[in-house]
Every structure is written in C-alpha cells, then in structure tokens.
Short mmCIF file of C-alpha atoms and ligand atoms in Angstrom, two decimals:
data_model
loop_
_atom_site.label_atom_id
_atom_site.label_comp_id
_atom_site.label_asym_id
_atom_site.label_seq_id
_atom_site.Cartn_x
_atom_site.Cartn_y
_atom_site.Cartn_z
CA MET A 4 52.89 52.69 -21.69
CA ALA A 5 49.88 54.61 -23.06
CA LYS A 6 48.19 53.71 -26.28
CA LYS A 7 50.04 54.63 -29.09
CA ALA A 8 49.04 57.95 -30.93
CA ASN A 9 47.50 57.50 -34.24
CA LYS A 10 46.94 60.72 -35.98
CA TYR A 11 45.89 59.06 -39.25
CA HIS A 12 43.50 56.97 -37.67
CA GLY A 13 40.89 56.03 -40.65
CA TYR A 14 43.12 56.86 -43.56
CA ASP A 15 43.92 54.45 -46.09
CA ILE A 16 46.68 51.98 -45.08
CA THR A 17 48.75 53.70 -47.93
CA THR A 18 48.63 57.08 -46.28
CA GLN A 19 49.44 55.59 -42.99
CA ALA A 20 52.46 53.79 -44.04
CA ILE A 21 53.92 57.09 -45.05
CA HIS A 22 52.82 59.44 -42.22
CA THR A 23 52.33 57.70 -39.05
CA GLY A 24 55.28 57.68 -36.60
CA THR A 25 57.20 60.39 -38.79
CA ASP A 26 57.57 64.06 -37.94
CA TYR A 27 59.85 67.04 -38.32
CA ASP A 28 62.98 66.84 -36.45
CA LEU A 29 62.54 69.15 -33.22
CA GLU A 30 66.17 70.36 -33.49
CA THR A 31 66.91 71.01 -37.27
CA GLY A 32 63.45 71.08 -38.68
CA ALA A 33 64.47 68.26 -41.13
CA VAL A 34 61.61 66.23 -42.58
CA ARG A 35 62.91 62.85 -41.33
CA ARG A 36 63.40 61.99 -37.82
CA PRO A 37 66.99 61.22 -36.96
CA LEU A 38 68.85 57.81 -36.41
CA HIS A 39 69.65 58.18 -32.78
CA MET A 40 72.40 55.97 -31.94
CA ALA A 41 73.19 56.28 -28.30
CA ASN A 42 72.91 53.66 -25.76
CA SER A 43 72.32 56.10 -22.91
CA PHE A 44 70.10 59.10 -22.18
CA LYS A 45 70.20 61.91 -19.89
CA LEU A 46 68.56 61.50 -16.44
CA PRO A 47 66.14 63.62 -15.08
CA ASP A 48 67.43 65.83 -12.23
CA ASP A 49 65.27 63.98 -9.70
CA LEU A 50 65.79 60.41 -9.54
CA SER A 51 63.19 59.49 -7.01
CA GLN A 52 60.55 58.63 -9.41
CA VAL A 53 62.79 56.67 -11.84
CA ASN A 54 62.03 52.89 -12.55
CA TYR A 55 65.07 51.24 -13.90
CA SER A 56 63.03 48.56 -15.41
CA SER A 57 60.43 50.75 -17.03
CA THR A 58 60.21 51.24 -20.76
CA ASP A 59 58.69 54.73 -20.49
CA LEU A 60 61.80 56.86 -19.54
CA LEU A 61 64.28 56.79 -22.49
CA MET A 62 67.48 55.86 -20.32
CA TYR A 63 69.50 53.18 -21.66
CA ALA A 64 69.21 51.51 -25.10
CA ARG A 65 67.80 48.02 -23.44
CA ASN A 66 64.86 50.20 -22.08
CA GLY A 67 64.03 51.31 -25.55
CA ASN A 68 65.13 53.72 -28.00
CA PRO A 69 63.50 56.44 -30.25
CA ASN A 70 63.68 54.56 -33.43
CA GLN A 71 62.03 51.67 -31.91
CA HIS A 72 59.05 53.86 -30.51
CA TRP A 73 58.54 55.35 -34.14
CA LEU A 74 58.41 52.32 -35.68
CA GLU A 75 56.05 50.80 -32.86
CA GLU A 76 53.64 53.61 -33.48
CA LYS A 77 53.62 52.92 -37.26
CA LEU A 78 53.08 49.02 -36.61
CA ALA A 79 50.09 49.78 -34.26
CA ALA A 80 48.70 52.02 -37.16
CA LEU A 81 48.94 49.30 -39.79
CA HIS A 82 46.85 46.93 -37.68
CA ASP A 83 44.40 49.91 -36.29
CA ALA A 84 45.68 48.80 -32.82
CA ASP A 85 46.43 50.41 -29.75
CA ASP A 86 49.91 49.37 -29.04
CA ALA A 87 53.16 47.65 -30.56
CA ILE A 88 56.25 46.41 -29.50
CA VAL A 89 59.28 45.99 -31.78
CA LEU A 90 62.10 43.52 -30.71
CA ALA A 91 65.14 42.29 -32.44
CA SER A 92 63.68 39.55 -34.59
CA GLY A 93 60.34 37.98 -35.35
CA VAL A 94 61.44 34.90 -33.24
CA ALA A 95 62.66 37.40 -30.26
CA ALA A 96 58.87 38.75 -30.86
CA LEU A 97 57.39 35.20 -30.72
CA HIS A 98 59.65 34.26 -27.56
CA ALA A 99 58.89 37.72 -25.80
CA LEU A 100 55.05 36.76 -25.91
CA PHE A 101 55.52 33.04 -24.95
CA TRP A 102 57.91 33.84 -22.38
CA THR A 103 55.25 36.25 -20.64
CA LEU A 104 52.19 34.39 -20.95
CA LEU A 105 53.28 30.72 -20.11
CA LYS A 106 54.38 29.53 -16.77
CA THR A 107 54.88 25.88 -15.41
CA GLY A 108 51.99 23.97 -15.57
CA ASP A 109 49.98 25.91 -18.15
CA ARG A 110 48.69 24.31 -21.05
CA MET A 111 48.80 25.73 -24.51
CA VAL A 112 47.67 24.76 -28.15
CA TYR A 113 50.15 25.22 -31.21
CA PRO A 114 49.87 23.97 -34.87
CA ASN A 115 51.42 21.16 -36.79
CA VAL A 116 52.86 23.31 -39.27
CA SER A 117 54.51 26.39 -38.18
CA TYR A 118 58.02 28.63 -38.17
CA MET A 119 60.85 26.03 -37.33
CA ALA A 120 61.30 28.18 -34.25
CA VAL A 121 57.93 27.75 -33.05
CA TYR A 122 57.96 24.07 -33.25
CA ARG A 123 61.51 23.90 -31.50
CA MET A 124 59.96 26.16 -28.61
CA PHE A 125 56.75 23.99 -28.12
CA HIS A 126 58.08 20.61 -29.28
CA GLU A 127 61.38 20.67 -27.11
CA LEU A 128 62.04 24.02 -24.93
CA PHE A 129 58.86 25.24 -23.25
CA ASN A 130 57.46 21.69 -22.41
CA ARG A 131 60.87 20.10 -21.19
CA LYS A 132 62.64 22.88 -19.52
CA PHE A 133 59.61 24.52 -17.87
CA ASN A 134 56.90 21.72 -17.83
CA VAL A 135 54.57 23.57 -20.09
CA GLU A 136 52.01 21.11 -21.56
CA THR A 137 52.20 22.13 -25.11
CA VAL A 138 49.60 20.27 -27.70
CA MET A 139 49.87 20.02 -31.30
CA VAL A 140 47.22 20.10 -33.58
CA ASP A 141 46.10 20.51 -37.16
CA MET A 142 44.61 23.74 -37.16
CA THR A 143 42.64 23.29 -40.31
CA ASP A 144 40.70 20.51 -38.82
CA LEU A 145 38.34 22.56 -36.39
CA GLU A 146 36.99 19.46 -34.73
CA ALA A 147 40.42 18.50 -33.71
CA VAL A 148 40.94 21.84 -32.54
CA LYS A 149 37.67 21.69 -30.38
CA GLN A 150 39.05 18.75 -28.69
CA ALA A 151 42.65 20.02 -28.00
CA ILE A 152 41.36 23.30 -26.52
CA THR A 153 40.20 22.36 -23.14
CA PRO A 154 38.64 24.67 -20.56
CA GLY A 155 41.91 26.38 -18.60
CA THR A 156 43.99 26.21 -21.91
CA LYS A 157 46.16 29.46 -21.45
CA LEU A 158 47.43 30.51 -25.04
CA VAL A 159 46.46 29.26 -28.53
CA HIS A 160 48.84 30.22 -31.17
CA ILE A 161 48.47 29.68 -35.00
CA GLU A 162 49.96 30.81 -38.14
CA THR A 163 48.05 31.94 -41.27
CA PRO A 164 49.19 31.46 -44.03
CA ASP A 165 51.67 28.91 -42.71
CA ASN A 166 54.92 28.38 -43.21
CA PRO A 167 56.11 26.68 -45.29
CA THR A 168 52.76 24.75 -46.73
CA ASN A 169 50.74 27.88 -46.95
CA GLY A 170 47.91 26.35 -45.08
CA ILE A 171 45.08 28.52 -44.21
CA THR A 172 43.32 28.60 -40.36
CA ASP A 173 40.21 30.12 -39.58
CA ILE A 174 41.14 33.05 -37.50
CA ALA A 175 37.42 34.17 -36.34
CA ALA A 176 36.54 30.40 -35.72
CA ILE A 177 39.76 29.43 -33.66
CA ALA A 178 39.33 32.81 -31.77
CA GLU A 179 35.84 31.85 -30.76
CA ILE A 180 36.70 28.30 -29.47
CA ALA A 181 39.80 29.73 -27.63
CA HIS A 182 38.01 32.46 -25.97
CA ARG A 183 34.78 30.02 -24.97
CA ASN A 184 37.71 27.86 -23.03
CA GLY A 185 39.34 31.21 -21.34
CA ALA A 186 42.47 30.94 -23.65
CA VAL A 187 44.09 33.82 -25.63
CA LEU A 188 44.98 33.63 -29.29
CA SER A 189 48.25 34.88 -31.21
CA VAL A 190 48.46 34.81 -34.65
CA ASP A 191 51.69 34.88 -36.56
CA ASN A 192 50.74 37.07 -39.49
CA THR A 193 54.15 37.45 -41.49
CA PHE A 194 52.86 35.94 -44.82
CA ALA A 195 49.92 37.98 -45.11
CA SER A 196 51.00 41.39 -43.44
CA PRO A 197 48.56 44.01 -42.41
CA PHE A 198 48.03 44.88 -45.90
CA ASN A 199 46.35 41.65 -46.50
CA GLN A 200 44.92 40.43 -43.29
CA LYS A 201 44.38 42.01 -39.65
CA PRO A 202 43.77 39.26 -37.17
CA LEU A 203 42.80 41.72 -34.35
CA GLU A 204 39.73 42.38 -36.43
CA LEU A 205 38.95 38.58 -36.33
CA GLY A 206 39.23 38.35 -32.78
CA ALA A 207 42.60 37.41 -32.15
CA ASP A 208 44.26 38.96 -28.95
CA PHE A 209 48.09 39.28 -30.21
CA VAL A 210 49.63 39.62 -33.60
CA VAL A 211 53.24 38.46 -34.12
CA GLU A 212 55.27 39.54 -37.33
CA ALA A 213 58.47 38.93 -38.77
CA ILE A 214 59.23 42.50 -39.82
CA THR A 215 62.43 41.20 -41.34
CA LYS A 216 60.13 40.24 -44.17
CA TYR A 217 57.26 42.33 -45.89
CA ILE A 218 57.33 45.33 -43.66
CA ASN A 219 61.24 45.84 -44.25
CA GLY A 220 60.93 44.46 -47.67
CA HIS A 221 64.70 44.99 -48.58
CA GLY A 222 66.27 42.16 -47.30
CA ASP A 223 68.64 44.30 -45.02
CA ALA A 224 67.42 44.28 -41.47
CA GLN A 225 66.04 42.05 -38.82
CA GLY A 226 63.28 42.79 -36.49
CA GLY A 227 60.01 41.49 -35.14
CA ALA A 228 56.68 42.88 -33.59
CA ILE A 229 53.95 42.24 -31.32
CA ILE A 230 50.74 43.94 -31.90
CA SER A 231 47.97 44.21 -29.49
CA ASN A 232 45.06 46.37 -27.81
CA ASP A 233 45.83 44.40 -24.38
CA LEU A 234 47.77 47.29 -22.75
CA ALA A 235 48.37 45.81 -19.54
CA THR A 236 49.83 42.70 -20.95
CA MET A 237 51.86 44.81 -23.47
CA ASP A 238 53.64 46.35 -20.71
CA ARG A 239 54.32 42.90 -18.88
CA ILE A 240 56.12 41.92 -22.06
CA ARG A 241 58.11 45.05 -22.11
CA TYR A 242 59.26 44.52 -18.22
CA GLU A 243 59.39 40.72 -18.48
CA ALA A 244 60.91 39.95 -22.05
CA GLN A 245 62.12 43.48 -23.27
CA VAL A 246 64.04 45.02 -20.41
CA ASN A 247 64.77 41.82 -18.35
CA VAL A 248 65.63 39.31 -20.99
CA GLY A 249 67.10 41.99 -23.51
CA SER A 250 65.93 41.20 -27.11
CA VAL A 251 65.75 45.15 -28.03
CA ILE A 252 65.89 45.81 -31.52
CA SER A 253 68.82 48.31 -32.55
CA PRO A 254 68.12 51.81 -33.43
CA PHE A 255 69.85 51.05 -36.80
CA ASN A 256 67.58 48.03 -37.61
CA ALA A 257 64.70 49.87 -36.52
CA TRP A 258 65.43 52.81 -38.55
CA GLN A 259 65.91 50.79 -41.76
CA ILE A 260 62.67 48.87 -41.16
CA PHE A 261 60.90 52.37 -40.57
CA ARG A 262 62.35 53.29 -43.94
CA GLY A 263 61.13 50.37 -45.73
CA SER A 264 57.70 50.12 -44.33
CA VAL A 265 56.69 53.47 -46.06
CA THR A 266 56.43 51.64 -49.58
CA PHE A 267 55.11 48.66 -47.88
CA PRO A 268 51.53 48.75 -49.11
CA LEU A 269 52.48 49.58 -52.67
CA ARG A 270 54.94 46.40 -52.60
CA MET A 271 52.28 44.38 -51.27
CA GLU A 272 49.72 45.18 -53.96
CA ARG A 273 52.24 44.42 -56.74
CA ILE A 274 53.39 41.06 -54.95
CA ASN A 275 49.90 39.82 -54.47
CA LYS A 276 49.34 40.29 -58.63
CA SER A 277 52.44 39.01 -59.44
CA ALA A 278 51.94 35.90 -57.13
CA GLN A 279 48.71 35.07 -58.21
CA LYS A 280 49.93 35.07 -62.04
CA ILE A 281 52.92 32.79 -61.16
CA ALA A 282 51.07 30.52 -59.14
CA GLU A 283 48.27 30.07 -62.03
CA TRP A 284 51.15 29.22 -64.68
CA LEU A 285 53.06 26.92 -62.44
CA GLU A 286 49.48 25.02 -61.88
CA SER A 287 49.56 24.59 -65.43
CA ARG A 288 52.91 23.21 -65.81
CA ALA A 289 52.71 19.11 -66.40
CA ASN A 290 55.58 18.50 -64.16
CA VAL A 291 54.47 20.60 -60.99
CA THR A 292 52.93 17.98 -58.62
CA PHE A 293 50.83 20.61 -56.45
CA VAL A 294 50.68 24.26 -56.08
CA SER A 295 49.78 25.65 -52.57
CA TYR A 296 48.37 29.36 -53.00
CA PRO A 297 45.61 30.61 -50.98
CA GLY A 298 44.64 32.81 -53.91
CA LEU A 299 43.87 29.46 -56.26
CA SER A 300 40.42 28.21 -56.13
CA SER A 301 42.11 24.39 -55.98
CA HIS A 302 43.36 25.70 -52.44
CA PRO A 303 41.68 23.68 -49.78
CA GLY A 304 41.41 26.95 -47.54
CA HIS A 305 40.71 29.19 -50.47
CA VAL A 306 37.10 30.06 -49.27
CA THR A 307 38.44 30.84 -45.55
CA ALA A 308 41.23 32.89 -47.14
CA ALA A 309 39.05 34.88 -49.09
CA LYS A 310 36.76 35.92 -45.97
CA GLN A 311 39.71 36.83 -43.98
CA MET A 312 42.27 38.11 -46.39
CA LYS A 313 41.08 41.51 -47.80
CA ASN A 314 43.48 42.72 -50.31
CA GLY A 315 45.12 39.37 -51.77
CA TYR A 316 46.72 36.22 -50.95
CA GLY A 317 50.57 37.28 -50.28
CA GLY A 318 53.67 36.42 -52.06
CA VAL A 319 54.38 32.90 -51.00
CA ILE A 320 53.87 30.02 -53.31
CA SER A 321 54.49 26.60 -52.01
CA PHE A 322 54.79 24.03 -54.90
CA GLY A 323 56.33 20.59 -55.83
CA LEU A 324 58.27 19.09 -59.01
CA ASN A 325 58.26 15.89 -59.93
CA THR A 326 61.40 15.00 -59.23
CA ASP A 327 64.16 14.25 -56.29
CA ASP A 328 66.07 16.40 -53.79
CA LYS A 329 69.12 16.69 -55.70
CA ALA A 330 67.15 17.80 -59.02
CA VAL A 331 65.26 20.41 -57.08
CA GLU A 332 68.81 21.69 -56.02
CA ARG A 333 69.78 21.96 -59.60
CA PHE A 334 66.57 23.69 -60.59
CA CYS A 335 67.26 26.59 -57.78
CA ALA A 336 70.75 26.75 -58.65
CA ALA A 337 70.00 27.20 -62.32
CA LEU A 338 67.73 30.21 -61.39
CA LYS A 339 69.09 33.74 -62.86
CA VAL A 340 66.18 36.34 -61.60
CA VAL A 341 65.34 34.44 -58.58
CA THR A 342 67.70 34.13 -55.68
CA PHE A 343 68.61 30.62 -54.00
CA ALA A 344 68.44 31.84 -50.41
CA VAL A 345 66.20 31.54 -47.14
CA SER A 346 63.80 34.20 -46.17
CA LEU A 347 61.19 35.63 -47.98
CA GLY A 348 59.40 39.22 -48.50
CA HIS A 349 62.36 40.84 -49.83
CA ASP A 350 62.57 43.21 -53.07
CA GLU A 351 64.13 40.01 -54.93
CA SER A 352 62.31 36.73 -55.36
CA LEU A 353 63.72 34.29 -53.23
CA ILE A 354 63.43 30.26 -53.58
CA PHE A 355 64.13 27.56 -51.05
CA PRO A 356 64.16 24.12 -51.03
CA GLN A 357 62.24 21.82 -48.27
CA PRO A 358 63.97 18.48 -48.88
CA SER A 359 62.35 15.07 -48.18
CA TYR A 360 64.71 14.59 -45.24
CA ASP A 361 63.66 17.55 -43.29
CA GLU A 362 62.63 16.30 -39.63
CA ARG A 363 58.94 17.56 -39.93
CA ILE A 364 58.26 16.44 -43.52
CA GLN A 365 55.72 14.11 -41.88
CA LEU A 366 53.66 16.67 -40.45
CA TYR A 367 52.82 18.03 -43.87
CA PRO A 368 49.99 16.75 -45.99
CA GLU A 369 51.44 14.02 -48.23
CA VAL A 370 51.84 15.75 -51.51
CA PHE A 371 54.29 17.87 -49.72
CA ARG A 372 56.92 15.05 -49.21
CA LYS A 373 58.35 14.84 -52.34
CA GLY A 374 60.31 17.70 -54.79
CA PHE A 375 58.73 20.60 -52.23
CA ILE A 376 59.87 24.24 -52.73
CA ARG A 377 59.24 27.43 -50.79
CA PHE A 378 59.16 30.47 -53.39
CA SER A 379 58.75 34.27 -52.41
CA VAL A 380 57.60 36.39 -55.34
CA GLY A 381 59.49 39.55 -55.52
CA LEU A 382 59.02 43.05 -57.52
CA GLU A 383 60.66 41.59 -60.47
CA ASP A 384 58.38 41.84 -63.77
CA PRO A 385 56.51 38.63 -63.18
CA HIS A 386 56.88 37.53 -66.92
CA ASP A 387 61.04 37.68 -66.07
CA ILE A 388 60.44 35.67 -63.07
CA ILE A 389 57.90 32.99 -65.23
CA ASN A 390 60.49 32.85 -67.98
CA ASP A 391 63.27 32.02 -65.28
CA LEU A 392 61.47 29.36 -63.70
CA ASP A 393 60.72 27.85 -67.24
CA GLN A 394 64.32 27.88 -68.50
CA ALA A 395 65.48 26.31 -65.15
CA LEU A 396 62.69 23.54 -65.43
CA GLN A 397 64.04 22.81 -69.00
CA LYS A 398 67.73 22.57 -67.36
CA ILE A 399 66.57 19.87 -65.38
CA GLY A 400 64.43 18.05 -67.96
CA LEU A 401 61.08 19.36 -66.65
C1 PLP B 516 60.62 34.42 -40.81
C2 PLP B 516 59.75 34.21 -39.84
C3 PLP B 516 59.75 34.26 -38.35
C4 PLP B 516 61.03 34.54 -37.77
O1 PLP B 516 61.29 35.91 -38.01
P1 PLP B 516 63.01 36.26 -37.95
O2 PLP B 516 63.12 37.79 -38.22
O3 PLP B 516 63.74 35.54 -38.94
O4 PLP B 516 63.45 35.82 -36.68
C5 PLP B 516 58.50 33.92 -37.71
N1 PLP B 516 57.29 33.47 -38.30
C6 PLP B 516 57.12 33.34 -39.75
C7 PLP B 516 55.84 32.90 -40.29
C8 PLP B 516 58.33 33.70 -40.51
O5 PLP B 516 58.45 33.30 -41.85
#
C-alpha cells in the first residue's frame, strides 16, 4: 500500500485526533463517514489484475474494510508515521509483526518484564514450535542488553513503560545497539500512547499498541495497531499475517475505536495529571511499600522517562501494600469508584492485583513480590479516587 495520507501533518495532536481519517460521506454529505458492515465488495469488471491476497482492493472483509483503513490513517498520523495496520487485538498486532519478521533459526531478544502474551510467545511458543532462539534480558540493564544482542540478531522487542511493573527502557539507546548489530527494534507503546511517546522518532522501526486501551478509551472495543515507516515490511505483514492468517478487525470495532480516538489527547492530558497526583498521594502512605510511576523522582527510570516521554507519564501506577494476597483482594473489592477488573486505559479507573503466586513474580524486582497491585487511573475526579483508595485501605486496616 502507498504511504497513508496525512492532510493535517504538522498540526497539534489534538487537531489531528479530530480531523485525520474523517471526511464527508460521499453519498449523503453526512459529516461522519459511515459504518460499513459488509463482508464483500463489488468486484471490478476486469478480473485479470485482481490479486486475491492483496489488501489494496476492497473485495472481502479479511482483505480489509473501510473503517479499518480510516482508523489506520489516524494512527499513522498520531505517530507522524507513513503507515499503520489495525488488527483485531493488541496481541494479534504483536503476533502479526513477530510472525512476519521471524523464521526458524533466527535469534530475537525480549524483555524479562512484558505483556503476558509476549512472554508466552517467546518463552514457550516461537522457540518450541519454530526453533526461534528467544533470549530474555533485563532491558533496563544496558550492559546485559549489549551482551544479549549479538551480530545477526533479527529482532529486539521492548515495552516501555512495561506491563505490569512500569519499568522504563531507554528506546534510543536500545535502537542504537540493535541497529549496530543488524536487528530491527519494535516497541510496545501501549502504556505511553502517542500523546506521551513516539518511539519511531527515537529510532524504533515498529511500534505496536493495544488500541483497546487509551486510543479507544471507553472499555467497549478491542483492537491493535502496528505503526511504521517501513512500507515494504508493512505490506508483508498485510499479506502474511492479515490476509493469510486472518486477524482482521471488525468494521464495528474499528468504528468504535475511531470514535474513541477523537478525544484521546484530552483524556491523556487529564489522566497524566491525575495519575501524578495519585502516585504522590500513595507514596505518602505508611503501608504502601512501593510506588512505581515514571513521573516520580523516586522511580529508577525517571530521568530516561523524562527524556523520551514528552507530555507526561501515563495513567498506570504500580504499587504495593504491606499485606497478603487475600487482603489485597479485599482492598480491591472494597473500592466504590474504582472498578475491580483487568485492562487499563478506560474512562473508569481499573484495579487488578498481581498475586505473589503469579508464575512470573520471580522475574520482577524484589519489592514487587508482595502485595503488588496494578492501577489504571481513569477520568473520575482525582480527589474522589484518592478518597476511595483511602476508605478501602482503612477497611483492611491499613
Ligand atoms: C493490553 C495489552 C496488550 C494486548 O492488547 P489486547 O488488545 O488485549 O490484545 C499488549 N501490550 C500491552 C502493554 C498491553 O497492556
């Protein structure tokens, strides 16, 4: 596919989020483009030029749909990038990228802390099924990273801030090490979002985002995106992973996420501010054992985060309570404003315990192994959120 159109290049991200990818409806003049629920499209009269594995022609839903394409235009613009591919989930986007880039015998390097499905893919699937050499490393330790990324390494994948510990990885430094060894760098940018961080500007080759989270922002649709300036590889991803594996996004989900994305910069601005305030409040509490939030000067990655996160530090706070797993559950269940559920980046605040029996707990820094909670700050009044946390802490005797 050709480079995505970006009529609002150079405009502020708030303006781009409103105007990119939208237009008058050609048939009716409506100021909103329609939701196209169709799984087939009229074919051209002359079929001799049609490539049935291509995404260029609208012909069948798995080859692409108009709502997907308009959302792709917007995501490319939000990252000042040439191209974006939107698929059915964040994990589908991660898989599509890895599936296209890696083959038997290749070596790749991944972080010791990452989204669960990334850990699964490299800890037990790509290595065992396809004999890809997958090397786990602490990405916050640049010396260890230099050892792990050997010449001929195909791919380096990082996540910053990472899920669930909020660790910070230096994107520019890892990009330099990766490129020196002939590897490409992909960055999971879900926690930061393009409002706070644009990895392509820092040297990354591919960005992956779960647009289920901040871009959609309303807890009602699932989607994932790959964003890049490497048009040739992006076309390979469309061919190898979208059309021939099939993880395309439904038009309805693309339509919902497109709608959510309009207000995304405003929501991020509010969430950045509220999360900073709440992180500082948590840090002042006696029975809070640690607060991992990149906006706090106590965070070991704060200086790096300040360098690469331009507008703020996102809405996820990882923190610990000086208590056991059962009391953490009681704390989460006692909240009235904050919702006790997985996921992050919704309008509502969400809380999710990371129990001490989690199979990956030994991979996290020591303090995270007891009373660890992942908290996603929402759009509610920050004082209401603080009061809610306070009353639930009192309820469990902290
Ligand atoms: C949620 C999440 C994903 C996966 O997205 P889904 O839409 O749930 O598949 C990937 N990476 C990170 C960092 C996430 O938080």
